[in-house]
Amino acid sequence: MFTRAGLLLAWKEIRPYFIFSIMLFFAGMVIGGNPNAPTEFLNDQVSKIASISGSIQQSDTPEMTAFLLITVNNIVASLMAMGMGIIAGLMPIYTLIANGMMVGYLLAGFSASGENVFQLVVKGLLPHGILEMSAVFLACAFGIRFGMTLIGGVFGSAFGKKEPWSPFVRTATGAVPALIVIVSLLLLGAVVESTITYWLMKS
């Protein structure tokens, strides 16, 4: 499981799904930045983010509050996307597109209001976003593969395929070290977001 050969095999099998996850996220960004984006849904998501931001601002220790809220929210969302992917991979696909739409929608809104989007991305997104989104892409990649290998196992068993559940078992085995990577990236991302990003956006 934690051997070099095992980790390399897990990455080889999950890599196409990881790339697909990135593509879904950026497709969501294009949809969210489009004038025909589903604004009612996106505005509802923005209000939830604003609520979290308000809790952080009102706290006596905003950095610690931000770290706790961001960490819990990101870990729960990632683990749900990973585990619930077993249902035909639908949950991680939704997570990727919805998150991409939110980013695209917000960036389009900031641009329309005259904000410096490049500076906003560099200061407000990239420092923590690279870590957090890498974790989300990995979690969703495993979630999608869980769904696909489960379907393959069911149909493979029905049609008498030899060892139809092997891909599913390998995915579950590879998910164990992946969970450690995902949680570590999210924790580090939360630290960066609650400190470096927080300070950069205040300056």
C-alpha atoms as a PDB file:
ATOM      1  CA  MET A   1       0.000   0.000   0.000  1.00  0.00           C
ATOM      2  CA  PHE A   2       2.698   2.464   1.023  1.00  0.00           C
ATOM      3  CA  THR A   3       5.453   0.914  -1.082  1.00  0.00           C
ATOM      4  CA  ARG A   4       6.951   2.920  -3.912  1.00  0.00           C
ATOM      5  CA  ALA A   5       5.579   0.441  -6.466  1.00  0.00           C
ATOM      6  CA  GLY A   6       2.121   0.568  -4.900  1.00  0.00           C
ATOM      7  CA  LEU A   7       2.023   4.365  -4.821  1.00  0.00           C
ATOM      8  CA  LEU A   8       3.226   4.619  -8.411  1.00  0.00           C
ATOM      9  CA  LEU A   9       0.560   2.149  -9.552  1.00  0.00           C
ATOM     10  CA  ALA A  10      -2.143   4.065  -7.677  1.00  0.00           C
ATOM     11  CA  TRP A  11      -1.025   7.335  -9.270  1.00  0.00           C
ATOM     12  CA  LYS A  12      -0.834   5.768 -12.744  1.00  0.00           C
ATOM     13  CA  GLU A  13      -4.420   4.558 -12.451  1.00  0.00           C
ATOM     14  CA  ILE A  14      -5.781   7.754 -10.923  1.00  0.00           C
ATOM     15  CA  ARG A  15      -3.898  10.234 -13.141  1.00  0.00           C
ATOM     16  CA  PRO A  16      -6.462  10.265 -16.011  1.00  0.00           C
ATOM     17  CA  TYR A  17      -9.215  10.973 -13.481  1.00  0.00           C
ATOM     18  CA  PHE A  18      -7.077  13.707 -11.884  1.00  0.00           C
ATOM     19  CA  ILE A  19      -6.659  15.385 -15.284  1.00  0.00           C
ATOM     20  CA  PHE A  20     -10.383  14.948 -15.976  1.00  0.00           C
ATOM     21  CA  SER A  21     -11.137  16.595 -12.616  1.00  0.00           C
ATOM     22  CA  ILE A  22      -9.052  19.636 -13.563  1.00  0.00           C
ATOM     23  CA  MET A  23     -10.877  19.849 -16.897  1.00  0.00           C
ATOM     24  CA  LEU A  24     -14.270  19.726 -15.170  1.00  0.00           C
ATOM     25  CA  PHE A  25     -13.243  22.501 -12.776  1.00  0.00           C
ATOM     26  CA  PHE A  26     -12.127  24.813 -15.577  1.00  0.00           C
ATOM     27  CA  ALA A  27     -15.252  23.969 -17.574  1.00  0.00           C
ATOM     28  CA  GLY A  28     -17.206  25.095 -14.507  1.00  0.00           C
ATOM     29  CA  MET A  29     -15.211  28.345 -14.441  1.00  0.00           C
ATOM     30  CA  VAL A  30     -16.182  29.033 -18.056  1.00  0.00           C
ATOM     31  CA  ILE A  31     -19.851  28.380 -17.258  1.00  0.00           C
ATOM     32  CA  GLY A  32     -19.731  30.553 -14.129  1.00  0.00           C
ATOM     33  CA  GLY A  33     -18.051  33.428 -15.940  1.00  0.00           C
ATOM     34  CA  ASN A  34     -20.627  33.343 -18.734  1.00  0.00           C
ATOM     35  CA  PRO A  35     -23.452  35.966 -18.764  1.00  0.00           C
ATOM     36  CA  ASN A  36     -25.939  33.061 -18.915  1.00  0.00           C
ATOM     37  CA  ALA A  37     -24.622  31.474 -15.708  1.00  0.00           C
ATOM     38  CA  PRO A  38     -27.242  30.233 -13.201  1.00  0.00           C
ATOM     39  CA  THR A  39     -27.072  33.379 -11.054  1.00  0.00           C
ATOM     40  CA  GLU A  40     -29.727  32.332  -8.530  1.00  0.00           C
ATOM     41  CA  PHE A  41     -27.763  29.216  -7.561  1.00  0.00           C
ATOM     42  CA  LEU A  42     -24.443  31.061  -7.571  1.00  0.00           C
ATOM     43  CA  ASN A  43     -25.745  33.994  -5.517  1.00  0.00           C
ATOM     44  CA  ASP A  44     -26.962  31.499  -2.931  1.00  0.00           C
ATOM     45  CA  GLN A  45     -23.464  30.021  -2.765  1.00  0.00           C
ATOM     46  CA  VAL A  46     -21.943  33.504  -2.483  1.00  0.00           C
ATOM     47  CA  SER A  47     -24.202  34.277   0.482  1.00  0.00           C
ATOM     48  CA  LYS A  48     -22.926  31.150   2.240  1.00  0.00           C
ATOM     49  CA  ILE A  49     -19.331  32.236   1.671  1.00  0.00           C
ATOM     50  CA  ALA A  50     -20.202  35.732   2.929  1.00  0.00           C
ATOM     51  CA  SER A  51     -21.686  34.183   6.069  1.00  0.00           C
ATOM     52  CA  ILE A  52     -18.464  32.292   6.775  1.00  0.00           C
ATOM     53  CA  SER A  53     -16.423  35.423   6.070  1.00  0.00           C
ATOM     54  CA  GLY A  54     -18.624  37.397   8.466  1.00  0.00           C
ATOM     55  CA  SER A  55     -18.044  34.851  11.234  1.00  0.00           C
ATOM     56  CA  ILE A  56     -14.311  35.164  10.710  1.00  0.00           C
ATOM     57  CA  GLN A  57     -14.350  38.971  10.746  1.00  0.00           C
ATOM     58  CA  GLN A  58     -16.424  39.107  13.935  1.00  0.00           C
ATOM     59  CA  SER A  59     -14.192  36.675  15.786  1.00  0.00           C
ATOM     60  CA  ASP A  60     -11.731  37.851  18.436  1.00  0.00           C
ATOM     61  CA  THR A  61      -9.157  35.573  16.819  1.00  0.00           C
ATOM     62  CA  PRO A  62      -9.928  35.783  13.074  1.00  0.00           C
ATOM     63  CA  GLU A  63      -6.862  33.801  11.970  1.00  0.00           C
ATOM     64  CA  MET A  64      -7.706  30.855  14.225  1.00  0.00           C
ATOM     65  CA  THR A  65     -11.400  31.009  13.358  1.00  0.00           C
ATOM     66  CA  ALA A  66     -10.551  31.091   9.655  1.00  0.00           C
ATOM     67  CA  PHE A  67      -8.241  28.110  10.028  1.00  0.00           C
ATOM     68  CA  LEU A  68     -10.853  26.028  11.854  1.00  0.00           C
ATOM     69  CA  LEU A  69     -13.772  26.908   9.573  1.00  0.00           C
ATOM     70  CA  ILE A  70     -11.775  26.484   6.382  1.00  0.00           C
ATOM     71  CA  THR A  71     -10.206  23.209   7.511  1.00  0.00           C
ATOM     72  CA  VAL A  72     -13.459  21.587   8.617  1.00  0.00           C
ATOM     73  CA  ASN A  73     -15.372  22.766   5.540  1.00  0.00           C
ATOM     74  CA  ASN A  74     -12.708  21.652   3.055  1.00  0.00           C
ATOM     75  CA  ILE A  75     -12.024  18.270   4.659  1.00  0.00           C
ATOM     76  CA  VAL A  76     -15.717  17.394   4.946  1.00  0.00           C
ATOM     77  CA  ALA A  77     -16.413  18.485   1.349  1.00  0.00           C
ATOM     78  CA  SER A  78     -13.415  16.562  -0.022  1.00  0.00           C
ATOM     79  CA  LEU A  79     -14.172  13.369   1.897  1.00  0.00           C
ATOM     80  CA  MET A  80     -17.815  13.506   0.817  1.00  0.00           C
ATOM     81  CA  ALA A  81     -16.787  13.945  -2.818  1.00  0.00           C
ATOM     82  CA  MET A  82     -14.366  11.056  -2.486  1.00  0.00           C
ATOM     83  CA  GLY A  83     -16.702   8.668  -0.670  1.00  0.00           C
ATOM     84  CA  MET A  84     -19.968   9.598  -2.381  1.00  0.00           C
ATOM     85  CA  GLY A  85     -18.314   9.142  -5.759  1.00  0.00           C
ATOM     86  CA  ILE A  86     -19.315   5.539  -5.336  1.00  0.00           C
ATOM     87  CA  ILE A  87     -22.719   6.602  -6.684  1.00  0.00           C
ATOM     88  CA  ALA A  88     -21.629   6.629 -10.335  1.00  0.00           C
ATOM     89  CA  GLY A  89     -19.118   9.412  -9.647  1.00  0.00           C
ATOM     90  CA  LEU A  90     -21.887  12.031  -9.527  1.00  0.00           C
ATOM     91  CA  MET A  91     -20.933  13.818  -6.281  1.00  0.00           C
ATOM     92  CA  PRO A  92     -17.318  14.633  -7.250  1.00  0.00           C
ATOM     93  CA  ILE A  93     -18.406  15.747 -10.727  1.00  0.00           C
ATOM     94  CA  TYR A  94     -20.965  18.104  -9.156  1.00  0.00           C
ATOM     95  CA  THR A  95     -18.379  19.361  -6.659  1.00  0.00           C
ATOM     96  CA  LEU A  96     -15.853  20.178  -9.368  1.00  0.00           C
ATOM     97  CA  ILE A  97     -18.293  21.944 -11.674  1.00  0.00           C
ATOM     98  CA  ALA A  98     -19.989  23.862  -8.839  1.00  0.00           C
ATOM     99  CA  ASN A  99     -16.670  25.050  -7.392  1.00  0.00           C
ATOM    100  CA  GLY A 100     -15.422  26.028 -10.832  1.00  0.00           C
ATOM    101  CA  MET A 101     -18.627  27.948 -11.500  1.00  0.00           C
ATOM    102  CA  MET A 102     -18.259  29.818  -8.221  1.00  0.00           C
ATOM    103  CA  VAL A 103     -14.694  30.894  -9.022  1.00  0.00           C
ATOM    104  CA  GLY A 104     -15.626  31.925 -12.571  1.00  0.00           C
ATOM    105  CA  TYR A 105     -18.694  33.823 -11.344  1.00  0.00           C
ATOM    106  CA  LEU A 106     -16.790  35.702  -8.652  1.00  0.00           C
ATOM    107  CA  LEU A 107     -13.899  36.593 -10.955  1.00  0.00           C
ATOM    108  CA  ALA A 108     -16.325  37.826 -13.633  1.00  0.00           C
ATOM    109  CA  GLY A 109     -18.110  39.926 -11.014  1.00  0.00           C
ATOM    110  CA  PHE A 110     -14.875  41.448  -9.723  1.00  0.00           C
ATOM    111  CA  SER A 111     -13.789  42.202 -13.282  1.00  0.00           C
ATOM    112  CA  ALA A 112     -17.110  43.881 -14.086  1.00  0.00           C
ATOM    113  CA  SER A 113     -16.766  46.100 -10.998  1.00  0.00           C
ATOM    114  CA  GLY A 114     -13.311  47.276 -12.085  1.00  0.00           C
ATOM    115  CA  GLU A 115     -11.223  45.174  -9.710  1.00  0.00           C
ATOM    116  CA  ASN A 116      -7.713  44.095 -10.640  1.00  0.00           C
ATOM    117  CA  VAL A 117      -8.490  40.408 -11.249  1.00  0.00           C
ATOM    118  CA  PHE A 118      -4.852  39.462 -11.854  1.00  0.00           C
ATOM    119  CA  GLN A 119      -3.815  40.901  -8.489  1.00  0.00           C
ATOM    120  CA  LEU A 120      -6.809  39.283  -6.822  1.00  0.00           C
ATOM    121  CA  VAL A 121      -5.871  35.865  -8.208  1.00  0.00           C
ATOM    122  CA  VAL A 122      -2.205  36.226  -7.247  1.00  0.00           C
ATOM    123  CA  LYS A 123      -2.885  37.528  -3.738  1.00  0.00           C
ATOM    124  CA  GLY A 124      -6.227  36.001  -2.882  1.00  0.00           C
ATOM    125  CA  LEU A 125      -6.367  32.645  -4.673  1.00  0.00           C
ATOM    126  CA  LEU A 126      -3.015  31.208  -5.659  1.00  0.00           C
ATOM    127  CA  PRO A 127      -1.238  31.123  -2.257  1.00  0.00           C
ATOM    128  CA  HIS A 128      -3.695  28.632  -0.792  1.00  0.00           C
ATOM    129  CA  GLY A 129      -5.621  27.622  -3.907  1.00  0.00           C
ATOM    130  CA  ILE A 130      -2.814  25.548  -5.390  1.00  0.00           C
ATOM    131  CA  LEU A 131      -2.734  23.384  -2.261  1.00  0.00           C
ATOM    132  CA  GLU A 132      -6.466  23.179  -1.648  1.00  0.00           C
ATOM    133  CA  MET A 133      -7.487  22.573  -5.246  1.00  0.00           C
ATOM    134  CA  SER A 134      -4.811  19.898  -5.681  1.00  0.00           C
ATOM    135  CA  ALA A 135      -6.400  18.115  -2.718  1.00  0.00           C
ATOM    136  CA  VAL A 136      -9.902  18.569  -4.165  1.00  0.00           C
ATOM    137  CA  PHE A 137      -8.815  17.306  -7.597  1.00  0.00           C
ATOM    138  CA  LEU A 138      -7.229  14.228  -6.005  1.00  0.00           C
ATOM    139  CA  ALA A 139     -10.264  13.513  -3.812  1.00  0.00           C
ATOM    140  CA  CYS A 140     -12.655  13.919  -6.744  1.00  0.00           C
ATOM    141  CA  ALA A 141     -10.434  11.803  -8.990  1.00  0.00           C
ATOM    142  CA  PHE A 142     -10.683   8.934  -6.525  1.00  0.00           C
ATOM    143  CA  GLY A 143     -14.409   9.565  -6.136  1.00  0.00           C
ATOM    144  CA  ILE A 144     -15.018   9.340  -9.888  1.00  0.00           C
ATOM    145  CA  ARG A 145     -12.859   6.216 -10.168  1.00  0.00           C
ATOM    146  CA  PHE A 146     -14.744   4.636  -7.254  1.00  0.00           C
ATOM    147  CA  GLY A 147     -17.970   5.129  -9.190  1.00  0.00           C
ATOM    148  CA  MET A 148     -16.586   3.854 -12.479  1.00  0.00           C
ATOM    149  CA  THR A 149     -14.890   0.774 -10.984  1.00  0.00           C
ATOM    150  CA  LEU A 150     -18.018  -0.064  -8.981  1.00  0.00           C
ATOM    151  CA  ILE A 151     -20.097  -0.018 -12.161  1.00  0.00           C
ATOM    152  CA  GLY A 152     -17.389  -2.086 -13.866  1.00  0.00           C
ATOM    153  CA  GLY A 153     -17.437  -4.582 -11.014  1.00  0.00           C
ATOM    154  CA  VAL A 154     -21.208  -4.979 -11.092  1.00  0.00           C
ATOM    155  CA  PHE A 155     -21.390  -5.457 -14.864  1.00  0.00           C
ATOM    156  CA  GLY A 156     -18.206  -7.528 -14.902  1.00  0.00           C
ATOM    157  CA  SER A 157     -19.701  -9.927 -12.353  1.00  0.00           C
ATOM    158  CA  ALA A 158     -22.953 -10.114 -14.301  1.00  0.00           C
ATOM    159  CA  PHE A 159     -21.127 -11.041 -17.509  1.00  0.00           C
ATOM    160  CA  GLY A 160     -18.648 -13.422 -15.898  1.00  0.00           C
ATOM    161  CA  LYS A 161     -15.552 -11.271 -16.337  1.00  0.00           C
ATOM    162  CA  LYS A 162     -12.434 -12.552 -14.590  1.00  0.00           C
ATOM    163  CA  GLU A 163     -11.640 -10.620 -11.376  1.00  0.00           C
ATOM    164  CA  PRO A 164     -14.168  -7.849 -12.079  1.00  0.00           C
ATOM    165  CA  TRP A 165     -13.614  -6.195  -8.694  1.00  0.00           C
ATOM    166  CA  SER A 166      -9.823  -5.869  -8.913  1.00  0.00           C
ATOM    167  CA  PRO A 167      -9.890  -2.214 -10.122  1.00  0.00           C
ATOM    168  CA  PHE A 168     -12.291  -1.274  -7.331  1.00  0.00           C
ATOM    169  CA  VAL A 169     -10.136  -2.975  -4.697  1.00  0.00           C
ATOM    170  CA  ARG A 170      -6.998  -1.274  -6.041  1.00  0.00           C
ATOM    171  CA  THR A 171      -8.788   2.080  -5.926  1.00  0.00           C
ATOM    172  CA  ALA A 172      -9.832   1.501  -2.317  1.00  0.00           C
ATOM    173  CA  THR A 173      -6.275   0.483  -1.413  1.00  0.00           C
ATOM    174  CA  GLY A 174      -4.785   3.520  -3.124  1.00  0.00           C
ATOM    175  CA  ALA A 175      -7.307   5.791  -1.418  1.00  0.00           C
ATOM    176  CA  VAL A 176      -5.698   5.183   1.988  1.00  0.00           C
ATOM    177  CA  PRO A 177      -2.389   6.979   1.298  1.00  0.00           C
ATOM    178  CA  ALA A 178      -4.310   9.469  -0.865  1.00  0.00           C
ATOM    179  CA  LEU A 179      -6.392  10.422   2.174  1.00  0.00           C
ATOM    180  CA  ILE A 180      -3.227  11.296   4.065  1.00  0.00           C
ATOM    181  CA  VAL A 181      -2.051  13.478   1.174  1.00  0.00           C
ATOM    182  CA  ILE A 182      -5.470  15.144   0.825  1.00  0.00           C
ATOM    183  CA  VAL A 183      -5.831  16.003   4.507  1.00  0.00           C
ATOM    184  CA  SER A 184      -2.214  17.218   4.690  1.00  0.00           C
ATOM    185  CA  LEU A 185      -2.702  19.499   1.673  1.00  0.00           C
ATOM    186  CA  LEU A 186      -5.964  20.864   3.068  1.00  0.00           C
ATOM    187  CA  LEU A 187      -4.418  21.553   6.472  1.00  0.00           C
ATOM    188  CA  LEU A 188      -1.476  23.329   4.883  1.00  0.00           C
ATOM    189  CA  GLY A 189      -3.806  25.221   2.559  1.00  0.00           C
ATOM    190  CA  ALA A 190      -5.942  26.330   5.517  1.00  0.00           C
ATOM    191  CA  VAL A 191      -2.831  27.584   7.321  1.00  0.00           C
ATOM    192  CA  VAL A 192      -1.808  29.592   4.253  1.00  0.00           C
ATOM    193  CA  GLU A 193      -5.336  30.923   3.666  1.00  0.00           C
ATOM    194  CA  SER A 194      -5.856  31.976   7.282  1.00  0.00           C
ATOM    195  CA  THR A 195      -2.474  33.675   7.526  1.00  0.00           C
ATOM    196  CA  ILE A 196      -0.698  34.629   4.296  1.00  0.00           C
ATOM    197  CA  THR A 197      -3.836  35.085   2.151  1.00  0.00           C
ATOM    198  CA  TYR A 198      -5.625  36.845   5.009  1.00  0.00           C
ATOM    199  CA  TRP A 199      -2.772  39.295   5.480  1.00  0.00           C
ATOM    200  CA  LEU A 200      -2.289  39.855   1.743  1.00  0.00           C
ATOM    201  CA  MET A 201      -5.959  40.677   1.217  1.00  0.00           C
ATOM    202  CA  LYS A 202      -5.968  43.106   4.171  1.00  0.00           C
ATOM    203  CA  SER A 203      -2.934  44.988   2.843  1.00  0.00           C
END
